[in-house]
Amino acid sequence: MDNCIFCKIIAGDIPSSKIYEDEDVLAFLDISQATVGHTLLIPKEHVRNALSMDEKSAAKLFARIPKIARALKKATKADGLNIINNNEEAAGQTVFHAHVHLVPRFADSDEFAIHFVEHEPDFPALAQLAEKIHEEIEV
Ligand code: 5GP
Ligand code: ZN
């Protein structure tokens, strides 16, 4: 797609540090290197984000994660690894070509943080919410 920075990376019009490529996906180092080895995995087919994927395109993209994550963890000698996918601006998406962040984690020495705030569980409200979401699942 014109004006899409990741489509330009796929086409080779913008250079990138590639770590894996096949007919469906490309993985390359994120320019920001949130931690050493921070990688992006993207589908070759332009799609806005996971919210606009069908099962087939999602399967192609997400199925590649484990082998790339394992290689990344090994090569960087990381202690762990976060897999993150931002969808829409409110969730931190800044590039609107779907991508998965693979972020190696180093127990003693990284500045990366994910902050989950815990709330007291309201079990009836949880049950009601679960039902409401369940009704929205596409069949
Ligand atoms: P988002 O915030 O949309 O989830 O992530 C977009 C990511 O793309 C950011 O982490 C940013 O550093 C990365 N990025 C943006 N432009 C480029 C680029 O030209 N090359 C590479 N390698 N990464 C990029
Ligand atoms: Zn694109």
mmCIF file of N, CA and C and ligand atoms in Angstrom:
data_model
loop_
_atom_site.group_PDB
_atom_site.id
_atom_site.type_symbol
_atom_site.label_atom_id
_atom_site.label_comp_id
_atom_site.label_asym_id
_atom_site.label_seq_id
_atom_site.Cartn_x
_atom_site.Cartn_y
_atom_site.Cartn_z
ATOM 1 N N MET A 1 0.854 -1.197 0.000
ATOM 2 C CA MET A 1 0.000 0.000 0.000
ATOM 3 C C MET A 1 0.891 1.249 0.000
ATOM 4 N N ASP A 2 0.555 2.219 -0.825
ATOM 5 C CA ASP A 2 1.336 3.468 -0.906
ATOM 6 C C ASP A 2 1.374 4.120 0.468
ATOM 7 N N ASN A 3 2.498 4.748 0.755
ATOM 8 C CA ASN A 3 2.643 5.496 2.013
ATOM 9 C C ASN A 3 2.683 4.651 3.269
ATOM 10 N N CYS A 4 2.752 3.331 3.124
ATOM 11 C CA CYS A 4 2.867 2.478 4.304
ATOM 12 C C CYS A 4 4.352 2.116 4.464
ATOM 13 N N ILE A 5 4.900 2.511 5.600
ATOM 14 C CA ILE A 5 6.333 2.318 5.844
ATOM 15 C C ILE A 5 6.723 0.841 5.858
ATOM 16 N N PHE A 6 5.827 -0.014 6.361
ATOM 17 C CA PHE A 6 6.162 -1.444 6.411
ATOM 18 C C PHE A 6 6.033 -2.091 5.029
ATOM 19 N N CYS A 7 5.105 -1.634 4.211
ATOM 20 C CA CYS A 7 5.050 -2.120 2.821
ATOM 21 C C CYS A 7 6.337 -1.740 2.083
ATOM 22 N N LYS A 8 6.871 -0.558 2.401
ATOM 23 C CA LYS A 8 8.127 -0.113 1.763
ATOM 24 C C LYS A 8 9.298 -0.973 2.229
ATOM 25 N N ILE A 9 9.270 -1.378 3.501
ATOM 26 C CA ILE A 9 10.319 -2.284 4.010
ATOM 27 C C ILE A 9 10.213 -3.635 3.296
ATOM 28 N N ILE A 10 8.999 -4.158 3.121
ATOM 29 C CA ILE A 10 8.799 -5.437 2.414
ATOM 30 C C ILE A 10 9.322 -5.334 0.976
ATOM 31 N N ALA A 11 9.036 -4.203 0.342
ATOM 32 C CA ALA A 11 9.452 -4.018 -1.056
ATOM 33 C C ALA A 11 10.957 -3.766 -1.184
ATOM 34 N N GLY A 12 11.630 -3.493 -0.047
ATOM 35 C CA GLY A 12 13.062 -3.201 -0.085
ATOM 36 C C GLY A 12 13.360 -1.744 -0.387
ATOM 37 N N ASP A 13 12.331 -0.892 -0.401
ATOM 38 C CA ASP A 13 12.541 0.533 -0.675
ATOM 39 C C ASP A 13 13.129 1.250 0.544
ATOM 40 N N ILE A 14 12.878 0.682 1.732
ATOM 41 C CA ILE A 14 13.483 1.203 2.971
ATOM 42 C C ILE A 14 14.290 0.043 3.560
ATOM 43 N N PRO A 15 15.546 0.303 3.933
ATOM 44 C CA PRO A 15 16.361 -0.800 4.470
ATOM 45 C C PRO A 15 15.894 -1.249 5.852
ATOM 46 N N SER A 16 16.134 -2.522 6.157
ATOM 47 C CA SER A 16 15.818 -3.035 7.483
ATOM 48 C C SER A 16 16.783 -4.165 7.804
ATOM 49 N N SER A 17 16.915 -4.462 9.088
ATOM 50 C CA SER A 17 17.765 -5.582 9.517
ATOM 51 C C SER A 17 16.887 -6.814 9.613
ATOM 52 N N LYS A 18 16.853 -7.586 8.519
ATOM 53 C CA LYS A 18 15.938 -8.731 8.432
ATOM 54 C C LYS A 18 16.469 -9.919 9.220
ATOM 55 N N ILE A 19 15.557 -10.609 9.914
ATOM 56 C CA ILE A 19 15.998 -11.823 10.597
ATOM 57 C C ILE A 19 15.283 -13.067 10.074
ATOM 58 N N TYR A 20 14.134 -12.897 9.403
ATOM 59 C CA TYR A 20 13.424 -14.061 8.852
ATOM 60 C C TYR A 20 12.469 -13.571 7.761
ATOM 61 N N GLU A 21 12.373 -14.361 6.687
ATOM 62 C CA GLU A 21 11.428 -14.004 5.625
ATOM 63 C C GLU A 21 10.936 -15.275 4.960
ATOM 64 N N ASP A 22 9.644 -15.347 4.671
ATOM 65 C CA ASP A 22 9.122 -16.406 3.811
ATOM 66 C C ASP A 22 8.032 -15.799 2.935
ATOM 67 N N GLU A 23 7.225 -16.626 2.294
ATOM 68 C CA GLU A 23 6.257 -16.083 1.327
ATOM 69 C C GLU A 23 5.168 -15.234 2.002
ATOM 70 N N ASP A 24 4.958 -15.427 3.291
ATOM 71 C CA ASP A 24 3.847 -14.758 3.978
ATOM 72 C C ASP A 24 4.250 -13.644 4.938
ATOM 73 N N VAL A 25 5.439 -13.757 5.530
ATOM 74 C CA VAL A 25 5.809 -12.828 6.611
ATOM 75 C C VAL A 25 7.250 -12.354 6.486
ATOM 76 N N LEU A 26 7.521 -11.276 7.206
ATOM 77 C CA LEU A 26 8.888 -10.756 7.334
ATOM 78 C C LEU A 26 9.108 -10.383 8.796
ATOM 79 N N ALA A 27 10.281 -10.728 9.327
ATOM 80 C CA ALA A 27 10.655 -10.299 10.674
ATOM 81 C C ALA A 27 11.947 -9.508 10.585
ATOM 82 N N PHE A 28 11.990 -8.370 11.267
ATOM 83 C CA PHE A 28 13.172 -7.491 11.221
ATOM 84 C C PHE A 28 13.290 -6.751 12.540
ATOM 85 N N LEU A 29 14.477 -6.235 12.812
ATOM 86 C CA LEU A 29 14.691 -5.539 14.082
ATOM 87 C C LEU A 29 13.961 -4.212 14.097
ATOM 88 N N ASP A 30 13.264 -3.959 15.201
ATOM 89 C CA ASP A 30 12.598 -2.663 15.392
ATOM 90 C C ASP A 30 13.674 -1.598 15.576
ATOM 91 N N ILE A 31 13.474 -0.479 14.905
ATOM 92 C CA ILE A 31 14.466 0.601 14.925
ATOM 93 C C ILE A 31 14.634 1.173 16.338
ATOM 94 N N SER A 32 13.606 1.046 17.172
ATOM 95 C CA SER A 32 13.668 1.652 18.517
ATOM 96 C C SER A 32 14.412 0.771 19.527
ATOM 97 N N GLN A 33 14.544 -0.540 19.278
ATOM 98 C CA GLN A 33 15.268 -1.459 20.178
ATOM 99 C C GLN A 33 14.919 -1.205 21.653
ATOM 100 N N ALA A 34 13.637 -1.336 21.977
ATOM 101 C CA ALA A 34 13.170 -1.169 23.362
ATOM 102 C C ALA A 34 14.013 -2.015 24.312
ATOM 103 N N THR A 35 14.347 -3.218 23.866
ATOM 104 C CA THR A 35 15.411 -4.004 24.508
ATOM 105 C C THR A 35 16.243 -4.566 23.359
ATOM 106 N N VAL A 36 17.421 -5.079 23.691
ATOM 107 C CA VAL A 36 18.308 -5.607 22.641
ATOM 108 C C VAL A 36 17.624 -6.789 21.942
ATOM 109 N N GLY A 37 17.432 -6.673 20.636
ATOM 110 C CA GLY A 37 16.817 -7.743 19.859
ATOM 111 C C GLY A 37 15.340 -7.503 19.566
ATOM 112 N N HIS A 38 14.772 -6.423 20.081
ATOM 113 C CA HIS A 38 13.360 -6.064 19.829
ATOM 114 C C HIS A 38 13.065 -6.217 18.330
ATOM 115 N N THR A 39 12.118 -7.102 18.040
ATOM 116 C CA THR A 39 11.831 -7.507 16.656
ATOM 117 C C THR A 39 10.370 -7.260 16.301
ATOM 118 N N LEU A 40 10.132 -6.991 15.029
ATOM 119 C CA LEU A 40 8.761 -6.879 14.518
ATOM 120 C C LEU A 40 8.514 -8.004 13.525
ATOM 121 N N LEU A 41 7.376 -8.645 13.651
ATOM 122 C CA LEU A 41 6.936 -9.666 12.697
ATOM 123 C C LEU A 41 5.716 -9.108 11.982
ATOM 124 N N ILE A 42 5.778 -9.060 10.648
ATOM 125 C CA ILE A 42 4.669 -8.455 9.898
ATOM 126 C C ILE A 42 4.204 -9.380 8.769
ATOM 127 N N PRO A 43 2.905 -9.290 8.416
ATOM 128 C CA PRO A 43 2.438 -10.037 7.237
ATOM 129 C C PRO A 43 2.862 -9.285 5.969
ATOM 130 N N LYS A 44 3.142 -10.005 4.907
ATOM 131 C CA LYS A 44 3.510 -9.330 3.654
ATOM 132 C C LYS A 44 2.303 -8.637 3.030
ATOM 133 N N GLU A 45 1.155 -9.198 3.299
ATOM 134 C CA GLU A 45 -0.081 -8.603 2.786
ATOM 135 C C GLU A 45 -0.467 -7.432 3.704
ATOM 136 N N HIS A 46 -0.712 -6.263 3.127
ATOM 137 C CA HIS A 46 -1.059 -5.108 3.955
ATOM 138 C C HIS A 46 -2.423 -5.303 4.606
ATOM 139 N N VAL A 47 -2.410 -5.231 5.938
ATOM 140 C CA VAL A 47 -3.666 -5.269 6.683
ATOM 141 C C VAL A 47 -3.464 -4.337 7.879
ATOM 142 N N ARG A 48 -4.512 -3.616 8.263
ATOM 143 C CA ARG A 48 -4.374 -2.553 9.271
ATOM 144 C C ARG A 48 -3.877 -3.081 10.618
ATOM 145 N N ASN A 49 -4.518 -4.116 11.117
ATOM 146 C CA ASN A 49 -4.114 -4.705 12.408
ATOM 147 C C ASN A 49 -4.880 -6.015 12.609
ATOM 148 N N ALA A 50 -4.723 -6.623 13.780
ATOM 149 C CA ALA A 50 -5.343 -7.934 14.030
ATOM 150 C C ALA A 50 -6.870 -7.867 13.984
ATOM 151 N N LEU A 51 -7.415 -6.695 14.271
ATOM 152 C CA LEU A 51 -8.875 -6.554 14.278
ATOM 153 C C LEU A 51 -9.467 -6.696 12.881
ATOM 154 N N SER A 52 -8.647 -6.488 11.846
ATOM 155 C CA SER A 52 -9.192 -6.622 10.491
ATOM 156 C C SER A 52 -8.717 -7.900 9.789
ATOM 157 N N MET A 53 -8.151 -8.836 10.549
ATOM 158 C CA MET A 53 -7.689 -10.091 9.934
ATOM 159 C C MET A 53 -8.767 -11.161 9.944
ATOM 160 N N ASP A 54 -8.710 -12.038 8.932
ATOM 161 C CA ASP A 54 -9.561 -13.235 9.008
ATOM 162 C C ASP A 54 -8.703 -14.370 9.589
ATOM 163 N N GLU A 55 -9.321 -15.519 9.820
ATOM 164 C CA GLU A 55 -8.611 -16.612 10.487
ATOM 165 C C GLU A 55 -7.395 -17.070 9.690
ATOM 166 N N LYS A 56 -7.517 -17.061 8.367
ATOM 167 C CA LYS A 56 -6.430 -17.550 7.518
ATOM 168 C C LYS A 56 -5.203 -16.630 7.612
ATOM 169 N N SER A 57 -5.426 -15.333 7.503
ATOM 170 C CA SER A 57 -4.276 -14.420 7.545
ATOM 171 C C SER A 57 -3.698 -14.371 8.956
ATOM 172 N N ALA A 58 -4.545 -14.484 9.976
ATOM 173 C CA ALA A 58 -4.048 -14.510 11.355
ATOM 174 C C ALA A 58 -3.204 -15.760 11.594
ATOM 175 N N ALA A 59 -3.668 -16.880 11.072
ATOM 176 C CA ALA A 59 -2.933 -18.137 11.267
ATOM 177 C C ALA A 59 -1.541 -18.036 10.648
ATOM 178 N N LYS A 60 -1.465 -17.457 9.441
ATOM 179 C CA LYS A 60 -0.176 -17.319 8.766
ATOM 180 C C LYS A 60 0.798 -16.489 9.609
ATOM 181 N N LEU A 61 0.316 -15.389 10.148
ATOM 182 C CA LEU A 61 1.180 -14.491 10.906
ATOM 183 C C LEU A 61 1.567 -15.096 12.263
ATOM 184 N N PHE A 62 0.560 -15.443 13.041
ATOM 185 C CA PHE A 62 0.823 -15.832 14.428
ATOM 186 C C PHE A 62 1.509 -17.198 14.531
ATOM 187 N N ALA A 63 1.327 -18.039 13.524
ATOM 188 C CA ALA A 63 1.983 -19.357 13.553
ATOM 189 C C ALA A 63 3.505 -19.231 13.483
ATOM 190 N N ARG A 64 3.998 -18.134 12.954
ATOM 191 C CA ARG A 64 5.453 -17.956 12.814
ATOM 192 C C ARG A 64 6.102 -17.505 14.120
ATOM 193 N N ILE A 65 5.302 -17.099 15.093
ATOM 194 C CA ILE A 65 5.868 -16.500 16.309
ATOM 195 C C ILE A 65 6.805 -17.441 17.071
ATOM 196 N N PRO A 66 6.392 -18.685 17.397
ATOM 197 C CA PRO A 66 7.242 -19.482 18.288
ATOM 198 C C PRO A 66 8.658 -19.702 17.784
ATOM 199 N N LYS A 67 8.822 -20.009 16.481
ATOM 200 C CA LYS A 67 10.189 -20.304 16.033
ATOM 201 C C LYS A 67 11.053 -19.045 16.009
ATOM 202 N N ILE A 68 10.450 -17.919 15.701
ATOM 203 C CA ILE A 68 11.222 -16.676 15.704
ATOM 204 C C ILE A 68 11.550 -16.274 17.148
ATOM 205 N N ALA A 69 10.583 -16.448 18.034
ATOM 206 C CA ALA A 69 10.794 -16.115 19.455
ATOM 207 C C ALA A 69 11.910 -16.976 20.043
ATOM 208 N N ARG A 70 11.906 -18.260 19.695
ATOM 209 C CA ARG A 70 12.952 -19.154 20.227
ATOM 210 C C ARG A 70 14.340 -18.727 19.738
ATOM 211 N N ALA A 71 14.424 -18.405 18.441
ATOM 212 C CA ALA A 71 15.721 -17.983 17.875
ATOM 213 C C ALA A 71 16.200 -16.698 18.541
ATOM 214 N N LEU A 72 15.274 -15.799 18.757
ATOM 215 C CA LEU A 72 15.585 -14.493 19.337
ATOM 216 C C LEU A 72 16.071 -14.641 20.776
ATOM 217 N N LYS A 73 15.380 -15.487 21.524
ATOM 218 C CA LYS A 73 15.756 -15.704 22.924
ATOM 219 C C LYS A 73 17.144 -16.329 23.002
ATOM 220 N N LYS A 74 17.393 -17.285 22.108
ATOM 221 C CA LYS A 74 18.689 -17.962 22.093
ATOM 222 C C LYS A 74 19.814 -16.992 21.711
ATOM 223 N N ALA A 75 19.582 -16.257 20.619
ATOM 224 C CA ALA A 75 20.632 -15.385 20.082
ATOM 225 C C ALA A 75 20.978 -14.238 21.021
ATOM 226 N N THR A 76 19.972 -13.756 21.762
ATOM 227 C CA THR A 76 20.228 -12.615 22.659
ATOM 228 C C THR A 76 20.540 -13.082 24.077
ATOM 229 N N LYS A 77 20.433 -14.388 24.316
ATOM 230 C CA LYS A 77 20.596 -14.941 25.670
ATOM 231 C C LYS A 77 19.636 -14.281 26.656
ATOM 232 N N ALA A 78 18.421 -14.015 26.167
ATOM 233 C CA ALA A 78 17.417 -13.368 27.020
ATOM 234 C C ALA A 78 16.880 -14.352 28.057
ATOM 235 N N ASP A 79 16.364 -13.796 29.141
ATOM 236 C CA ASP A 79 15.777 -14.636 30.194
ATOM 237 C C ASP A 79 14.306 -14.929 29.907
ATOM 238 N N GLY A 80 13.675 -14.064 29.117
ATOM 239 C CA GLY A 80 12.259 -14.220 28.775
ATOM 240 C C GLY A 80 11.955 -13.377 27.562
ATOM 241 N N LEU A 81 10.684 -13.288 27.185
ATOM 242 C CA LEU A 81 10.341 -12.559 25.963
ATOM 243 C C LEU A 81 8.852 -12.195 25.997
ATOM 244 N N ASN A 82 8.543 -10.931 25.767
ATOM 245 C CA ASN A 82 7.137 -10.512 25.656
ATOM 246 C C ASN A 82 6.723 -10.473 24.191
ATOM 247 N N ILE A 83 5.485 -10.914 23.931
ATOM 248 C CA ILE A 83 4.903 -10.856 22.589
ATOM 249 C C ILE A 83 3.727 -9.894 22.669
ATOM 250 N N ILE A 84 3.823 -8.805 21.906
ATOM 251 C CA ILE A 84 2.852 -7.711 22.064
ATOM 252 C C ILE A 84 2.304 -7.306 20.695
ATOM 253 N N ASN A 85 1.021 -7.043 20.661
ATOM 254 C CA ASN A 85 0.383 -6.632 19.405
ATOM 255 C C ASN A 85 -0.579 -5.480 19.714
ATOM 256 N N ASN A 86 -0.235 -4.285 19.232
ATOM 257 C CA ASN A 86 -1.041 -3.088 19.510
ATOM 258 C C ASN A 86 -2.072 -2.881 18.396
ATOM 259 N N ASN A 87 -3.312 -2.666 18.779
ATOM 260 C CA ASN A 87 -4.396 -2.490 17.808
ATOM 261 C C ASN A 87 -5.137 -1.187 18.039
ATOM 262 N N GLU A 88 -4.972 -0.280 17.101
ATOM 263 C CA GLU A 88 -5.549 1.070 17.119
ATOM 264 C C GLU A 88 -4.748 1.998 18.056
ATOM 265 N N GLU A 89 -4.949 3.288 17.799
ATOM 266 C CA GLU A 89 -4.182 4.329 18.477
ATOM 267 C C GLU A 89 -4.293 4.244 19.999
ATOM 268 N N ALA A 90 -5.501 3.955 20.484
ATOM 269 C CA ALA A 90 -5.722 3.901 21.937
ATOM 270 C C ALA A 90 -4.877 2.817 22.589
ATOM 271 N N ALA A 91 -4.488 1.831 21.797
ATOM 272 C CA ALA A 91 -3.678 0.720 22.318
ATOM 273 C C ALA A 91 -2.203 0.901 21.971
ATOM 274 N N GLY A 92 -1.845 2.069 21.454
ATOM 275 C CA GLY A 92 -0.434 2.341 21.183
ATOM 276 C C GLY A 92 0.021 2.044 19.774
ATOM 277 N N GLN A 93 -0.912 1.726 18.872
ATOM 278 C CA GLN A 93 -0.497 1.456 17.484
ATOM 279 C C GLN A 93 -0.131 2.770 16.791
ATOM 280 N N THR A 94 1.073 2.821 16.226
ATOM 281 C CA THR A 94 1.497 4.019 15.503
ATOM 282 C C THR A 94 1.719 3.742 14.015
ATOM 283 N N VAL A 95 1.995 2.484 13.688
ATOM 284 C CA VAL A 95 2.138 2.105 12.269
ATOM 285 C C VAL A 95 0.956 1.206 11.932
ATOM 286 N N PHE A 96 0.194 1.614 10.923
ATOM 287 C CA PHE A 96 -1.075 0.918 10.650
ATOM 288 C C PHE A 96 -0.937 -0.141 9.560
ATOM 289 N N HIS A 97 0.074 -0.962 9.732
ATOM 290 C CA HIS A 97 0.264 -2.224 9.015
ATOM 291 C C HIS A 97 0.526 -3.213 10.154
ATOM 292 N N ALA A 98 -0.310 -4.246 10.239
ATOM 293 C CA ALA A 98 -0.267 -5.163 11.385
ATOM 294 C C ALA A 98 1.156 -5.611 11.712
ATOM 295 N N HIS A 99 1.443 -5.712 12.995
ATOM 296 C CA HIS A 99 2.762 -6.191 13.409
ATOM 297 C C HIS A 99 2.709 -6.736 14.826
ATOM 298 N N VAL A 100 3.602 -7.673 15.075
ATOM 299 C CA VAL A 100 3.745 -8.247 16.410
ATOM 300 C C VAL A 100 5.127 -7.868 16.917
ATOM 301 N N HIS A 101 5.171 -7.307 18.130
ATOM 302 C CA HIS A 101 6.459 -7.000 18.762
ATOM 303 C C HIS A 101 6.947 -8.237 19.515
ATOM 304 N N LEU A 102 8.188 -8.599 19.297
ATOM 305 C CA LEU A 102 8.826 -9.631 20.119
ATOM 306 C C LEU A 102 9.933 -8.934 20.902
ATOM 307 N N VAL A 103 9.765 -8.911 22.199
ATOM 308 C CA VAL A 103 10.651 -8.096 23.043
ATOM 309 C C VAL A 103 11.410 -8.992 24.019
ATOM 310 N N PRO A 104 12.699 -9.259 23.724
ATOM 311 C CA PRO A 104 13.487 -10.064 24.657
ATOM 312 C C PRO A 104 13.598 -9.343 26.007
ATOM 313 N N ARG A 105 13.576 -10.137 27.077
ATOM 314 C CA ARG A 105 13.646 -9.552 28.429
ATOM 315 C C ARG A 105 14.871 -10.067 29.177
ATOM 316 N N PHE A 106 15.477 -9.155 29.888
ATOM 317 C CA PHE A 106 16.719 -9.451 30.613
ATOM 318 C C PHE A 106 16.474 -9.157 32.092
ATOM 319 N N ALA A 107 16.504 -10.204 32.878
ATOM 320 C CA ALA A 107 16.048 -10.125 34.272
ATOM 321 C C ALA A 107 16.623 -8.942 35.029
ATOM 322 N N ASP A 108 17.921 -8.723 34.900
ATOM 323 C CA ASP A 108 18.543 -7.706 35.756
ATOM 324 C C ASP A 108 18.735 -6.369 35.070
ATOM 325 N N SER A 109 18.545 -6.330 33.764
ATOM 326 C CA SER A 109 19.100 -5.167 33.072
ATOM 327 C C SER A 109 18.254 -4.655 31.923
ATOM 328 N N ASP A 110 16.929 -4.614 32.043
ATOM 329 C CA ASP A 110 16.205 -3.908 30.980
ATOM 330 C C ASP A 110 15.231 -2.903 31.571
ATOM 331 N N GLU A 111 14.864 -1.912 30.712
ATOM 332 C CA GLU A 111 14.027 -0.808 31.190
ATOM 333 C C GLU A 111 12.586 -0.977 30.743
ATOM 334 N N PHE A 112 12.270 -2.151 30.207
ATOM 335 C CA PHE A 112 10.943 -2.387 29.658
ATOM 336 C C PHE A 112 9.966 -2.730 30.775
ATOM 337 N N ALA A 113 8.733 -2.230 30.669
ATOM 338 C CA ALA A 113 7.747 -2.540 31.707
ATOM 339 C C ALA A 113 6.355 -2.672 31.110
ATOM 340 N N ILE A 114 5.605 -3.645 31.587
ATOM 341 C CA ILE A 114 4.175 -3.745 31.276
ATOM 342 C C ILE A 114 3.474 -3.680 32.613
ATOM 343 N N HIS A 115 2.512 -2.802 32.713
ATOM 344 C CA HIS A 115 1.905 -2.537 34.013
ATOM 345 C C HIS A 115 0.442 -2.975 34.018
ATOM 346 N N PHE A 116 0.129 -4.076 34.674
ATOM 347 C CA PHE A 116 -1.258 -4.505 34.828
ATOM 348 C C PHE A 116 -1.766 -4.010 36.177
ATOM 349 N N VAL A 117 -2.827 -3.231 36.181
ATOM 350 C CA VAL A 117 -3.408 -2.774 37.451
ATOM 351 C C VAL A 117 -4.449 -3.803 37.878
ATOM 352 N N GLU A 118 -4.358 -4.258 39.108
ATOM 353 C CA GLU A 118 -5.328 -5.258 39.598
ATOM 354 C C GLU A 118 -6.485 -4.584 40.306
ATOM 355 N N HIS A 119 -7.706 -5.091 40.032
ATOM 356 C CA HIS A 119 -8.899 -4.575 40.699
ATOM 357 C C HIS A 119 -9.574 -5.713 41.458
ATOM 358 N N GLU A 120 -10.296 -5.366 42.513
ATOM 359 C CA GLU A 120 -11.071 -6.376 43.254
ATOM 360 C C GLU A 120 -12.056 -7.028 42.298
ATOM 361 N N PRO A 121 -12.136 -8.346 42.215
ATOM 362 C CA PRO A 121 -13.086 -8.958 41.280
ATOM 363 C C PRO A 121 -14.539 -8.826 41.732
ATOM 364 N N ASP A 122 -15.404 -8.396 40.791
ATOM 365 C CA ASP A 122 -16.856 -8.347 41.014
ATOM 366 C C ASP A 122 -17.402 -9.497 40.161
ATOM 367 N N PHE A 123 -17.605 -10.664 40.783
ATOM 368 C CA PHE A 123 -17.888 -11.868 40.007
ATOM 369 C C PHE A 123 -19.190 -11.806 39.193
ATOM 370 N N PRO A 124 -20.310 -11.270 39.736
ATOM 371 C CA PRO A 124 -21.513 -11.154 38.891
ATOM 372 C C PRO A 124 -21.267 -10.260 37.665
ATOM 373 N N ALA A 125 -20.538 -9.178 37.876
ATOM 374 C CA ALA A 125 -20.240 -8.272 36.751
ATOM 375 C C ALA A 125 -19.363 -8.988 35.721
ATOM 376 N N LEU A 126 -18.421 -9.787 36.195
ATOM 377 C CA LEU A 126 -17.558 -10.541 35.268
ATOM 378 C C LEU A 126 -18.380 -11.521 34.439
ATOM 379 N N ALA A 127 -19.327 -12.198 35.092
ATOM 380 C CA ALA A 127 -20.166 -13.182 34.395
ATOM 381 C C ALA A 127 -21.003 -12.494 33.317
ATOM 382 N N GLN A 128 -21.547 -11.337 33.675
ATOM 383 C CA GLN A 128 -22.387 -10.568 32.739
ATOM 384 C C GLN A 128 -21.562 -10.091 31.529
ATOM 385 N N LEU A 129 -20.368 -9.610 31.835
ATOM 386 C CA LEU A 129 -19.481 -9.118 30.774
ATOM 387 C C LEU A 129 -19.059 -10.260 29.849
ATOM 388 N N ALA A 130 -18.731 -11.397 30.440
ATOM 389 C CA ALA A 130 -18.316 -12.557 29.637
ATOM 390 C C ALA A 130 -19.427 -12.960 28.675
ATOM 391 N N GLU A 131 -20.666 -12.953 29.160
ATOM 392 C CA GLU A 131 -21.819 -13.311 28.345
ATOM 393 C C GLU A 131 -21.998 -12.321 27.185
ATOM 394 N N LYS A 132 -21.851 -11.048 27.514
ATOM 395 C CA LYS A 132 -22.010 -9.989 26.504
ATOM 396 C C LYS A 132 -20.968 -10.144 25.381
ATOM 397 N N ILE A 133 -19.731 -10.426 25.780
ATOM 398 C CA ILE A 133 -18.665 -10.602 24.781
ATOM 399 C C ILE A 133 -18.912 -11.876 23.969
ATOM 400 N N HIS A 134 -19.311 -12.929 24.659
ATOM 401 C CA HIS A 134 -19.573 -14.214 23.996
ATOM 402 C C HIS A 134 -20.596 -14.038 22.870
ATOM 403 N N GLU A 135 -21.615 -13.218 23.125
ATOM 404 C CA GLU A 135 -22.669 -12.984 22.119
ATOM 405 C C GLU A 135 -22.140 -12.283 20.871
ATOM 406 N N GLU A 136 -21.013 -11.587 21.008
ATOM 407 C CA GLU A 136 -20.435 -10.860 19.866
ATOM 408 C C GLU A 136 -19.505 -11.732 19.017
ATOM 409 N N ILE A 137 -19.156 -12.927 19.521
ATOM 410 C CA ILE A 137 -18.226 -13.782 18.762
ATOM 411 C C ILE A 137 -18.866 -14.193 17.431
ATOM 412 N N GLU A 138 -18.095 -13.970 16.341
ATOM 413 C CA GLU A 138 -18.608 -14.317 15.012
ATOM 414 C C GLU A 138 -18.659 -15.842 14.860
ATOM 415 N N VAL A 139 -19.746 -16.323 14.246
ATOM 416 C CA VAL A 139 -19.847 -17.778 14.026
ATOM 417 C C VAL A 139 -19.625 -18.110 12.559
HETATM 418 P P1 5GP B 1 3.447 0.338 17.178
HETATM 419 O O1 5GP B 1 3.647 1.505 18.102
HETATM 420 O O2 5GP B 1 2.612 0.718 15.977
HETATM 421 O O3 5GP B 1 2.944 -0.891 17.857
HETATM 422 O O4 5GP B 1 4.896 -0.060 16.675
HETATM 423 C C1 5GP B 1 5.493 0.470 15.535
HETATM 424 C C2 5GP B 1 6.963 0.163 15.667
HETATM 425 O O5 5GP B 1 7.566 0.361 14.407
HETATM 426 C C3 5GP B 1 7.711 1.059 16.671
HETATM 427 O O6 5GP B 1 8.258 0.265 17.718
HETATM 428 C C4 5GP B 1 8.789 1.727 15.818
HETATM 429 O O7 5GP B 1 10.028 1.837 16.488
HETATM 430 C C5 5GP B 1 8.882 0.827 14.615
HETATM 431 N N1 5GP B 1 9.290 1.488 13.396
HETATM 432 C C6 5GP B 1 8.720 2.602 12.863
HETATM 433 N N2 5GP B 1 9.349 2.935 11.718
HETATM 434 C C7 5GP B 1 10.321 1.994 11.516
HETATM 435 C C8 5GP B 1 11.290 1.802 10.480
HETATM 436 O O8 5GP B 1 11.403 2.548 9.519
HETATM 437 N N3 5GP B 1 12.115 0.726 10.609
HETATM 438 C C9 5GP B 1 12.034 -0.140 11.665
HETATM 439 N N4 5GP B 1 12.900 -1.149 11.679
HETATM 440 N N5 5GP B 1 11.127 0.018 12.647
HETATM 441 C C10 5GP B 1 10.281 1.064 12.580
HETATM 442 ZN ZN ZN B 2 1.550 -1.851 4.614
#
